[in-house]
PDB file of C-alpha atoms in Angstrom:
ATOM      1  CA  MET B 227       0.092  -0.107   0.105  1.00  0.00           C
ATOM      2  CA  SER B 228       0.827   3.457  -0.243  1.00  0.00           C
ATOM      3  CA  GLU B 229       2.962   5.084   2.771  1.00  0.00           C
ATOM      4  CA  GLU B 230       0.961   8.155   2.522  1.00  0.00           C
ATOM      5  CA  SER B 231      -1.331   8.420   5.255  1.00  0.00           C
ATOM      6  CA  PRO B 232      -5.135   8.135   4.478  1.00  0.00           C
ATOM      7  CA  HIS B 233      -5.649  10.263   7.464  1.00  0.00           C
ATOM      8  CA  PRO B 234      -4.094  13.574   8.457  1.00  0.00           C
ATOM      9  CA  ARG B 235      -3.894  12.304  12.211  1.00  0.00           C
ATOM     10  CA  ILE B 236      -2.108   9.161  11.329  1.00  0.00           C
ATOM     11  CA  ASP B 237       1.636   9.299  11.909  1.00  0.00           C
ATOM     12  CA  THR B 238       3.012   6.692   9.674  1.00  0.00           C
ATOM     13  CA  SER B 239       6.511   6.828  11.106  1.00  0.00           C
ATOM     14  CA  VAL B 240       5.211   5.479  14.296  1.00  0.00           C
ATOM     15  CA  PRO B 241       4.483   1.747  14.744  1.00  0.00           C
ATOM     16  CA  HIS B 242       1.208   0.982  16.145  1.00  0.00           C
ATOM     17  CA  SER B 243       0.053  -2.472  17.686  1.00  0.00           C
ATOM     18  CA  ALA B 244      -2.934  -2.703  15.574  1.00  0.00           C
ATOM     19  CA  ARG B 245      -1.203  -2.280  12.452  1.00  0.00           C
ATOM     20  CA  VAL B 246       1.703  -4.749  13.414  1.00  0.00           C
ATOM     21  CA  TYR B 247      -0.960  -7.245  14.157  1.00  0.00           C
ATOM     22  CA  ASP B 248      -2.673  -6.698  10.749  1.00  0.00           C
ATOM     23  CA  TYR B 249       0.596  -7.199   8.880  1.00  0.00           C
ATOM     24  CA  TRP B 250       1.180 -10.694  10.830  1.00  0.00           C
ATOM     25  CA  LEU B 251      -2.647 -11.549   9.994  1.00  0.00           C
ATOM     26  CA  GLY B 252      -1.705 -11.124   6.386  1.00  0.00           C
ATOM     27  CA  GLY B 253      -3.452  -7.660   6.088  1.00  0.00           C
ATOM     28  CA  LYS B 254      -2.519  -4.550   4.035  1.00  0.00           C
ATOM     29  CA  ASP B 255      -3.343  -1.793   6.298  1.00  0.00           C
ATOM     30  CA  ASN B 256       0.282  -1.185   7.653  1.00  0.00           C
ATOM     31  CA  PHE B 257       3.114   1.054   7.080  1.00  0.00           C
ATOM     32  CA  ALA B 258       7.086   0.700   6.768  1.00  0.00           C
ATOM     33  CA  ALA B 259       7.493   1.406  10.547  1.00  0.00           C
ATOM     34  CA  ASP B 260       4.625  -1.412  11.519  1.00  0.00           C
ATOM     35  CA  ARG B 261       6.217  -3.786   9.137  1.00  0.00           C
ATOM     36  CA  ALA B 262       9.777  -3.293  10.421  1.00  0.00           C
ATOM     37  CA  VAL B 263       8.421  -4.171  13.947  1.00  0.00           C
ATOM     38  CA  ALA B 264       6.589  -7.044  12.821  1.00  0.00           C
ATOM     39  CA  GLU B 265       9.537  -8.542  10.792  1.00  0.00           C
ATOM     40  CA  ALA B 266      11.868  -7.991  13.582  1.00  0.00           C
ATOM     41  CA  THR B 267       9.564  -9.588  16.309  1.00  0.00           C
ATOM     42  CA  ALA B 268       8.929 -12.811  13.946  1.00  0.00           C
ATOM     43  CA  LYS B 269      12.396 -13.204  13.311  1.00  0.00           C
ATOM     44  CA  ALA B 270      13.509 -13.448  17.213  1.00  0.00           C
ATOM     45  CA  SER B 271      10.165 -15.544  17.813  1.00  0.00           C
ATOM     46  CA  PRO B 272       8.677 -17.438  14.680  1.00  0.00           C
ATOM     47  CA  GLY B 273       5.598 -18.396  16.520  1.00  0.00           C
ATOM     48  CA  VAL B 274       4.186 -14.912  16.740  1.00  0.00           C
ATOM     49  CA  VAL B 275       2.389 -14.888  13.318  1.00  0.00           C
ATOM     50  CA  GLN B 276       0.814 -18.331  14.449  1.00  0.00           C
ATOM     51  CA  GLY B 277       0.291 -16.696  17.732  1.00  0.00           C
ATOM     52  CA  ALA B 278      -1.949 -13.682  16.148  1.00  0.00           C
ATOM     53  CA  ARG B 279      -3.952 -16.202  14.420  1.00  0.00           C
ATOM     54  CA  ASP B 280      -4.745 -18.064  17.346  1.00  0.00           C
ATOM     55  CA  ASN B 281      -5.624 -14.910  19.103  1.00  0.00           C
ATOM     56  CA  ARG B 282      -8.122 -13.829  16.416  1.00  0.00           C
ATOM     57  CA  ALA B 283      -9.522 -17.533  16.213  1.00  0.00           C
ATOM     58  CA  PHE B 284     -10.044 -17.414  20.164  1.00  0.00           C
ATOM     59  CA  LEU B 285     -12.101 -14.086  19.570  1.00  0.00           C
ATOM     60  CA  GLY B 286     -14.509 -15.802  17.187  1.00  0.00           C
ATOM     61  CA  ARG B 287     -15.086 -19.086  19.488  1.00  0.00           C
ATOM     62  CA  ALA B 288     -15.502 -16.634  22.729  1.00  0.00           C
ATOM     63  CA  VAL B 289     -17.802 -14.320  21.429  1.00  0.00           C
ATOM     64  CA  ARG B 290     -19.735 -17.378  19.687  1.00  0.00           C
ATOM     65  CA  HIS B 291     -19.806 -19.031  23.063  1.00  0.00           C
ATOM     66  CA  ILE B 292     -21.098 -15.498  24.873  1.00  0.00           C
ATOM     67  CA  ALA B 293     -23.791 -15.279  22.330  1.00  0.00           C
ATOM     68  CA  ALA B 294     -24.922 -19.014  22.992  1.00  0.00           C
ATOM     69  CA  GLN B 295     -25.517 -18.095  26.535  1.00  0.00           C
ATOM     70  CA  GLY B 296     -28.297 -15.372  25.285  1.00  0.00           C
ATOM     71  CA  VAL B 297     -26.242 -12.089  25.567  1.00  0.00           C
ATOM     72  CA  THR B 298     -26.961 -10.029  22.448  1.00  0.00           C
ATOM     73  CA  GLN B 299     -24.769  -6.912  23.389  1.00  0.00           C
ATOM     74  CA  PHE B 300     -21.123  -6.587  22.920  1.00  0.00           C
ATOM     75  CA  LEU B 301     -18.309  -3.972  23.828  1.00  0.00           C
ATOM     76  CA  ASP B 302     -15.301  -4.858  21.855  1.00  0.00           C
ATOM     77  CA  ILE B 303     -12.522  -2.718  23.193  1.00  0.00           C
ATOM     78  CA  GLY B 304      -9.058  -2.680  21.339  1.00  0.00           C
ATOM     79  CA  THR B 305     -11.003  -3.753  18.108  1.00  0.00           C
ATOM     80  CA  GLY B 306      -7.876  -3.923  15.747  1.00  0.00           C
ATOM     81  CA  ILE B 307      -8.168  -3.271  11.948  1.00  0.00           C
ATOM     82  CA  PRO B 308     -11.035  -5.221  10.309  1.00  0.00           C
ATOM     83  CA  THR B 309     -10.647  -8.416   9.158  1.00  0.00           C
ATOM     84  CA  GLN B 310     -12.895 -11.873   8.870  1.00  0.00           C
ATOM     85  CA  GLY B 311     -14.539 -13.155  11.914  1.00  0.00           C
ATOM     86  CA  ASN B 312     -15.103  -9.616  13.634  1.00  0.00           C
ATOM     87  CA  THR B 313     -17.149  -9.402  16.743  1.00  0.00           C
ATOM     88  CA  HIS B 314     -20.193  -8.104  15.133  1.00  0.00           C
ATOM     89  CA  GLU B 315     -20.129 -10.846  12.283  1.00  0.00           C
ATOM     90  CA  VAL B 316     -19.889 -13.581  14.783  1.00  0.00           C
ATOM     91  CA  ALA B 317     -22.596 -12.035  17.116  1.00  0.00           C
ATOM     92  CA  GLN B 318     -24.806 -11.312  14.409  1.00  0.00           C
ATOM     93  CA  ASP B 319     -24.547 -14.730  12.802  1.00  0.00           C
ATOM     94  CA  ALA B 320     -25.848 -16.264  16.152  1.00  0.00           C
ATOM     95  CA  TYR B 321     -28.519 -13.351  16.601  1.00  0.00           C
ATOM     96  CA  PRO B 322     -29.034 -10.975  13.696  1.00  0.00           C
ATOM     97  CA  ALA B 323     -30.269  -8.225  16.050  1.00  0.00           C
ATOM     98  CA  ALA B 324     -27.454  -8.078  18.069  1.00  0.00           C
ATOM     99  CA  ARG B 325     -25.953  -4.924  18.895  1.00  0.00           C
ATOM    100  CA  VAL B 326     -21.962  -4.318  19.049  1.00  0.00           C
ATOM    101  CA  VAL B 327     -19.722  -1.178  20.261  1.00  0.00           C
ATOM    102  CA  TYR B 328     -16.280  -1.272  18.926  1.00  0.00           C
ATOM    103  CA  ALA B 329     -13.403   1.097  20.699  1.00  0.00           C
ATOM    104  CA  ASP B 330     -10.056   1.688  19.519  1.00  0.00           C
ATOM    105  CA  ASN B 331      -7.222   4.503  19.763  1.00  0.00           C
ATOM    106  CA  ASP B 332      -5.927   4.341  16.461  1.00  0.00           C
ATOM    107  CA  PRO B 333      -7.525   6.634  13.729  1.00  0.00           C
ATOM    108  CA  ILE B 334      -6.786   4.200  10.842  1.00  0.00           C
ATOM    109  CA  VAL B 335      -8.868   1.547  12.800  1.00  0.00           C
ATOM    110  CA  MET B 336     -11.859   3.683  12.922  1.00  0.00           C
ATOM    111  CA  LEU B 337     -11.466   4.875   9.590  1.00  0.00           C
ATOM    112  CA  HIS B 338     -11.634   1.412   8.368  1.00  0.00           C
ATOM    113  CA  ALA B 339     -14.254   0.360  10.817  1.00  0.00           C
ATOM    114  CA  ARG B 340     -16.718   2.923   9.565  1.00  0.00           C
ATOM    115  CA  ALA B 341     -16.172   1.903   6.074  1.00  0.00           C
ATOM    116  CA  LEU B 342     -16.204  -2.051   6.682  1.00  0.00           C
ATOM    117  CA  LEU B 343     -17.784  -3.117   9.510  1.00  0.00           C
ATOM    118  CA  LYS B 344     -21.359  -2.988   8.437  1.00  0.00           C
ATOM    119  CA  GLY B 345     -23.929  -4.825  10.378  1.00  0.00           C
ATOM    120  CA  THR B 346     -27.054  -6.788   9.902  1.00  0.00           C
ATOM    121  CA  PRO B 347     -30.193  -4.588   9.449  1.00  0.00           C
ATOM    122  CA  GLU B 348     -31.767  -5.984  12.463  1.00  0.00           C
ATOM    123  CA  GLY B 349     -28.850  -5.201  14.695  1.00  0.00           C
ATOM    124  CA  ARG B 350     -26.654  -2.154  15.238  1.00  0.00           C
ATOM    125  CA  THR B 351     -22.893  -1.358  15.146  1.00  0.00           C
ATOM    126  CA  SER B 352     -21.149   1.782  16.590  1.00  0.00           C
ATOM    127  CA  TYR B 353     -17.578   2.984  16.699  1.00  0.00           C
ATOM    128  CA  ILE B 354     -15.817   5.069  19.287  1.00  0.00           C
ATOM    129  CA  GLU B 355     -12.357   6.579  18.835  1.00  0.00           C
ATOM    130  CA  ALA B 356     -11.052   5.988  22.248  1.00  0.00           C
ATOM    131  CA  ASP B 357      -8.579   4.553  24.579  1.00  0.00           C
ATOM    132  CA  LEU B 358      -8.893   1.509  26.986  1.00  0.00           C
ATOM    133  CA  ARG B 359      -7.091   3.820  29.287  1.00  0.00           C
ATOM    134  CA  ASP B 360     -10.011   6.253  29.826  1.00  0.00           C
ATOM    135  CA  PRO B 361     -13.016   4.228  30.863  1.00  0.00           C
ATOM    136  CA  ASP B 362     -15.356   7.013  31.327  1.00  0.00           C
ATOM    137  CA  THR B 363     -14.805   8.181  27.664  1.00  0.00           C
ATOM    138  CA  ILE B 364     -15.943   4.827  26.499  1.00  0.00           C
ATOM    139  CA  LEU B 365     -18.648   4.047  29.233  1.00  0.00           C
ATOM    140  CA  LYS B 366     -20.222   7.368  28.829  1.00  0.00           C
ATOM    141  CA  HIS B 367     -19.837   7.999  25.050  1.00  0.00           C
ATOM    142  CA  PRO B 368     -23.444   8.729  23.470  1.00  0.00           C
ATOM    143  CA  ASP B 369     -22.920   6.140  20.746  1.00  0.00           C
ATOM    144  CA  LEU B 370     -22.387   3.625  23.456  1.00  0.00           C
ATOM    145  CA  LEU B 371     -25.412   4.452  25.498  1.00  0.00           C
ATOM    146  CA  GLU B 372     -27.632   4.590  22.341  1.00  0.00           C
ATOM    147  CA  THR B 373     -26.436   1.111  21.132  1.00  0.00           C
ATOM    148  CA  ILE B 374     -25.983  -1.041  24.738  1.00  0.00           C
ATOM    149  CA  ASP B 375     -28.258  -1.033  27.665  1.00  0.00           C
ATOM    150  CA  LEU B 376     -25.821  -1.456  30.518  1.00  0.00           C
ATOM    151  CA  SER B 377     -28.525  -2.639  32.648  1.00  0.00           C
ATOM    152  CA  LYS B 378     -28.611  -5.927  30.959  1.00  0.00           C
ATOM    153  CA  PRO B 379     -25.911  -8.488  30.135  1.00  0.00           C
ATOM    154  CA  VAL B 380     -22.830  -7.437  27.901  1.00  0.00           C
ATOM    155  CA  GLY B 381     -20.131  -9.258  26.470  1.00  0.00           C
ATOM    156  CA  LEU B 382     -17.006  -7.269  27.373  1.00  0.00           C
ATOM    157  CA  VAL B 383     -14.264  -8.407  24.791  1.00  0.00           C
ATOM    158  CA  ILE B 384     -10.389  -7.222  25.506  1.00  0.00           C
ATOM    159  CA  VAL B 385      -8.535  -9.483  23.095  1.00  0.00           C
ATOM    160  CA  GLY B 386      -4.884  -9.166  22.524  1.00  0.00           C
ATOM    161  CA  THR B 387      -4.712  -5.508  24.093  1.00  0.00           C
ATOM    162  CA  LEU B 388      -4.242  -5.566  27.724  1.00  0.00           C
ATOM    163  CA  MET B 389      -0.410  -6.443  27.338  1.00  0.00           C
ATOM    164  CA  PHE B 390      -0.115  -3.033  26.032  1.00  0.00           C
ATOM    165  CA  ILE B 391      -1.331  -1.441  29.298  1.00  0.00           C
ATOM    166  CA  LYS B 392       2.085  -0.860  31.426  1.00  0.00           C
ATOM    167  CA  ASP B 393       1.700  -2.001  35.182  1.00  0.00           C
ATOM    168  CA  HIS B 394       1.780   1.579  36.071  1.00  0.00           C
ATOM    169  CA  GLU B 395      -1.204   2.514  34.083  1.00  0.00           C
ATOM    170  CA  ASP B 396      -3.041  -0.033  36.298  1.00  0.00           C
ATOM    171  CA  PRO B 397      -4.506  -2.578  33.956  1.00  0.00           C
ATOM    172  CA  PHE B 398      -6.336  -4.300  36.770  1.00  0.00           C
ATOM    173  CA  GLY B 399      -7.944  -1.103  37.926  1.00  0.00           C
ATOM    174  CA  LEU B 400      -9.030  -0.217  34.611  1.00  0.00           C
ATOM    175  CA  VAL B 401     -10.620  -3.407  33.926  1.00  0.00           C
ATOM    176  CA  ALA B 402     -12.205  -3.489  37.093  1.00  0.00           C
ATOM    177  CA  ARG B 403     -13.946  -0.127  36.172  1.00  0.00           C
ATOM    178  CA  TYR B 404     -15.469  -1.804  33.133  1.00  0.00           C
ATOM    179  CA  SER B 405     -16.577  -4.641  35.033  1.00  0.00           C
ATOM    180  CA  ALA B 406     -18.524  -2.478  37.527  1.00  0.00           C
ATOM    181  CA  ALA B 407     -20.362  -0.932  34.759  1.00  0.00           C
ATOM    182  CA  LEU B 408     -21.649  -4.290  33.654  1.00  0.00           C
ATOM    183  CA  ALA B 409     -24.774  -5.935  34.951  1.00  0.00           C
ATOM    184  CA  PRO B 410     -24.516  -9.395  36.481  1.00  0.00           C
ATOM    185  CA  GLY B 411     -24.917 -12.054  33.942  1.00  0.00           C
ATOM    186  CA  SER B 412     -22.117 -10.077  31.764  1.00  0.00           C
ATOM    187  CA  TYR B 413     -19.052 -11.871  30.294  1.00  0.00           C
ATOM    188  CA  LEU B 414     -15.689 -10.901  30.241  1.00  0.00           C
ATOM    189  CA  ALA B 415     -13.308 -12.411  27.426  1.00  0.00           C
ATOM    190  CA  ILE B 416      -9.683 -12.014  27.650  1.00  0.00           C
ATOM    191  CA  SER B 417      -6.492 -13.052  25.666  1.00  0.00           C
ATOM    192  CA  HIS B 418      -3.157 -11.813  27.155  1.00  0.00           C
ATOM    193  CA  VAL B 419       0.515 -12.542  26.236  1.00  0.00           C
ATOM    194  CA  THR B 420       2.258 -14.500  28.923  1.00  0.00           C
ATOM    195  CA  ALA B 421       6.003 -15.982  29.248  1.00  0.00           C
ATOM    196  CA  ASP B 422       4.805 -18.949  31.055  1.00  0.00           C
ATOM    197  CA  PHE B 423       4.965 -21.484  28.413  1.00  0.00           C
ATOM    198  CA  ALA B 424       7.889 -20.518  26.507  1.00  0.00           C
ATOM    199  CA  PRO B 425       9.801 -17.633  28.711  1.00  0.00           C
ATOM    200  CA  LYS B 426      12.980 -17.199  26.441  1.00  0.00           C
ATOM    201  CA  LEU B 427      11.103 -17.292  23.172  1.00  0.00           C
ATOM    202  CA  VAL B 428       8.631 -14.453  24.756  1.00  0.00           C
ATOM    203  CA  GLY B 429      11.395 -12.726  25.941  1.00  0.00           C
ATOM    204  CA  ALA B 430      13.205 -12.368  22.632  1.00  0.00           C
ATOM    205  CA  SER B 431       9.705 -11.447  21.054  1.00  0.00           C
ATOM    206  CA  ALA B 432       9.490  -8.538  23.484  1.00  0.00           C
ATOM    207  CA  ASP B 433      12.957  -7.296  22.986  1.00  0.00           C
ATOM    208  CA  ALA B 434      12.282  -7.208  19.255  1.00  0.00           C
ATOM    209  CA  TYR B 435       9.226  -5.647  19.512  1.00  0.00           C
ATOM    210  CA  ASN B 436       9.386  -2.803  22.575  1.00  0.00           C
ATOM    211  CA  SER B 437      10.439   0.646  21.834  1.00  0.00           C
ATOM    212  CA  GLU B 438      10.225   3.953  22.785  1.00  0.00           C
ATOM    213  CA  ALA B 439       6.859   4.100  20.732  1.00  0.00           C
ATOM    214  CA  LEU B 440       5.632   0.550  21.108  1.00  0.00           C
ATOM    215  CA  ALA B 441       5.938  -2.163  24.118  1.00  0.00           C
ATOM    216  CA  PHE B 442       3.926  -5.220  25.418  1.00  0.00           C
ATOM    217  CA  THR B 443       4.094  -6.684  29.167  1.00  0.00           C
ATOM    218  CA  PRO B 444       3.869 -10.539  29.465  1.00  0.00           C
ATOM    219  CA  ARG B 445       1.596 -11.268  32.415  1.00  0.00           C
ATOM    220  CA  SER B 446       1.566 -14.652  34.312  1.00  0.00           C
ATOM    221  CA  GLY B 447      -1.489 -16.813  34.578  1.00  0.00           C
ATOM    222  CA  GLU B 448      -1.805 -15.715  38.420  1.00  0.00           C
ATOM    223  CA  GLN B 449      -1.692 -12.042  37.252  1.00  0.00           C
ATOM    224  CA  ILE B 450      -4.199 -12.516  34.276  1.00  0.00           C
ATOM    225  CA  MET B 451      -6.444 -14.173  36.896  1.00  0.00           C
ATOM    226  CA  ARG B 452      -6.721 -10.789  38.652  1.00  0.00           C
ATOM    227  CA  PHE B 453      -8.822  -9.477  35.837  1.00  0.00           C
ATOM    228  CA  PHE B 454     -11.778 -11.773  36.835  1.00  0.00           C
ATOM    229  CA  ASP B 455     -12.098 -10.799  40.346  1.00  0.00           C
ATOM    230  CA  GLY B 456     -16.016 -10.948  40.525  1.00  0.00           C
ATOM    231  CA  TYR B 457     -16.530 -13.579  37.665  1.00  0.00           C
ATOM    232  CA  GLU B 458     -17.107 -17.374  37.640  1.00  0.00           C
ATOM    233  CA  LEU B 459     -14.891 -19.000  34.753  1.00  0.00           C
ATOM    234  CA  GLU B 460     -16.403 -20.640  31.852  1.00  0.00           C
ATOM    235  CA  GLU B 461     -14.911 -24.128  31.164  1.00  0.00           C
ATOM    236  CA  PRO B 462     -11.979 -24.828  30.501  1.00  0.00           C
ATOM    237  CA  GLY B 463     -10.902 -21.711  32.402  1.00  0.00           C
ATOM    238  CA  LEU B 464      -7.442 -20.358  31.888  1.00  0.00           C
ATOM    239  CA  VAL B 465      -5.655 -22.323  29.155  1.00  0.00           C
ATOM    240  CA  PRO B 466      -3.399 -21.828  26.158  1.00  0.00           C
ATOM    241  CA  VAL B 467      -5.535 -19.540  23.947  1.00  0.00           C
ATOM    242  CA  PHE B 468      -5.601 -22.197  21.118  1.00  0.00           C
ATOM    243  CA  ASP B 469      -6.851 -24.581  23.643  1.00  0.00           C
ATOM    244  CA  TRP B 470     -10.028 -22.788  24.597  1.00  0.00           C
ATOM    245  CA  ARG B 471     -12.939 -24.311  23.307  1.00  0.00           C
ATOM    246  CA  PRO B 472     -11.308 -25.368  19.958  1.00  0.00           C
ATOM    247  CA  ASP B 473     -13.529 -26.262  17.103  1.00  0.00           C
ATOM    248  CA  ALA B 474     -11.333 -29.438  16.562  1.00  0.00           C
ATOM    249  CA  PRO B 475      -9.222 -31.645  19.137  1.00  0.00           C
ATOM    250  CA  VAL B 476      -6.014 -30.151  19.621  1.00  0.00           C
ATOM    251  CA  SER B 477      -2.632 -31.627  19.729  1.00  0.00           C
ATOM    252  CA  ARG B 478      -0.092 -28.844  19.964  1.00  0.00           C
ATOM    253  CA  ASP B 479       2.336 -28.386  22.823  1.00  0.00           C
ATOM    254  CA  PRO B 480       1.737 -25.772  25.443  1.00  0.00           C
ATOM    255  CA  GLN B 481       5.123 -24.437  24.954  1.00  0.00           C
ATOM    256  CA  ASP B 482       3.965 -23.453  21.475  1.00  0.00           C
ATOM    257  CA  ALA B 483       1.424 -20.767  23.148  1.00  0.00           C
ATOM    258  CA  GLY B 484       2.304 -17.235  23.818  1.00  0.00           C
ATOM    259  CA  ALA B 485      -0.700 -16.260  25.312  1.00  0.00           C
ATOM    260  CA  TYR B 486      -3.697 -17.107  27.684  1.00  0.00           C
ATOM    261  CA  GLY B 487      -7.581 -17.178  26.820  1.00  0.00           C
ATOM    262  CA  VAL B 488     -10.152 -16.980  29.073  1.00  0.00           C
ATOM    263  CA  VAL B 489     -14.059 -16.068  29.470  1.00  0.00           C
ATOM    264  CA  GLY B 490     -15.798 -15.584  32.689  1.00  0.00           C
ATOM    265  CA  ARG B 491     -19.344 -14.797  33.656  1.00  0.00           C
ATOM    266  CA  LYS B 492     -19.837 -11.777  36.067  1.00  0.00           C
ATOM    267  CA  LEU B 493     -21.618 -13.092  39.394  1.00  0.00           C
TER     268      LEU B 493
END
């Protein structure tokens, strides 16, 4: 694609996690700075590309499971650049009248979202350009309040995003604020990078990925469980992301996993 920015507020010289992820998934909505980070990370840790695909597949399975429990509203934070199997597609396939709000802090994500994420006539899909670190902006946004009824159960999807929230930014407190706004019977779906299975590879990946502009923080399973205070985990609990309710039997070594996947129901 052209290296010219399609939007005046997009700085193509600075890598962004959504565009790096897009490159790993085979997308075209990325720039030279994003590709440099993506290729360096993949060289240091070749499994990262498969990990991105595993993460995307987990998103679809988690949303499908939550929809099967009767939840018809979803809030997807850290949307990423649209590709196949987006949250609204999975939810509205199960329930055509499902209502979905997307939030992301990258202008290029919202640019593509508004153009490409068209829902069913019966349902509704809204888009908010906002940062996970600012819960009030998202939870009080008029588009969210017009789309989602927070007095009823919601599926909160934060997939492949929380590792970009540094410890000093209090990721656990941020998720707790979103959880507090949800009605009992809501669901939380999270995938998160971990070094529990392959510390050397994940460490090499972090070294290649992290820079002044971009960084991720792997967290242990014990730490990830803190996001689920006040939730009851859905089976099979906290597992390698590719092993969460797979569509077919999985015979991969857990050491191939660079992330956990987990879904919980709010009590």
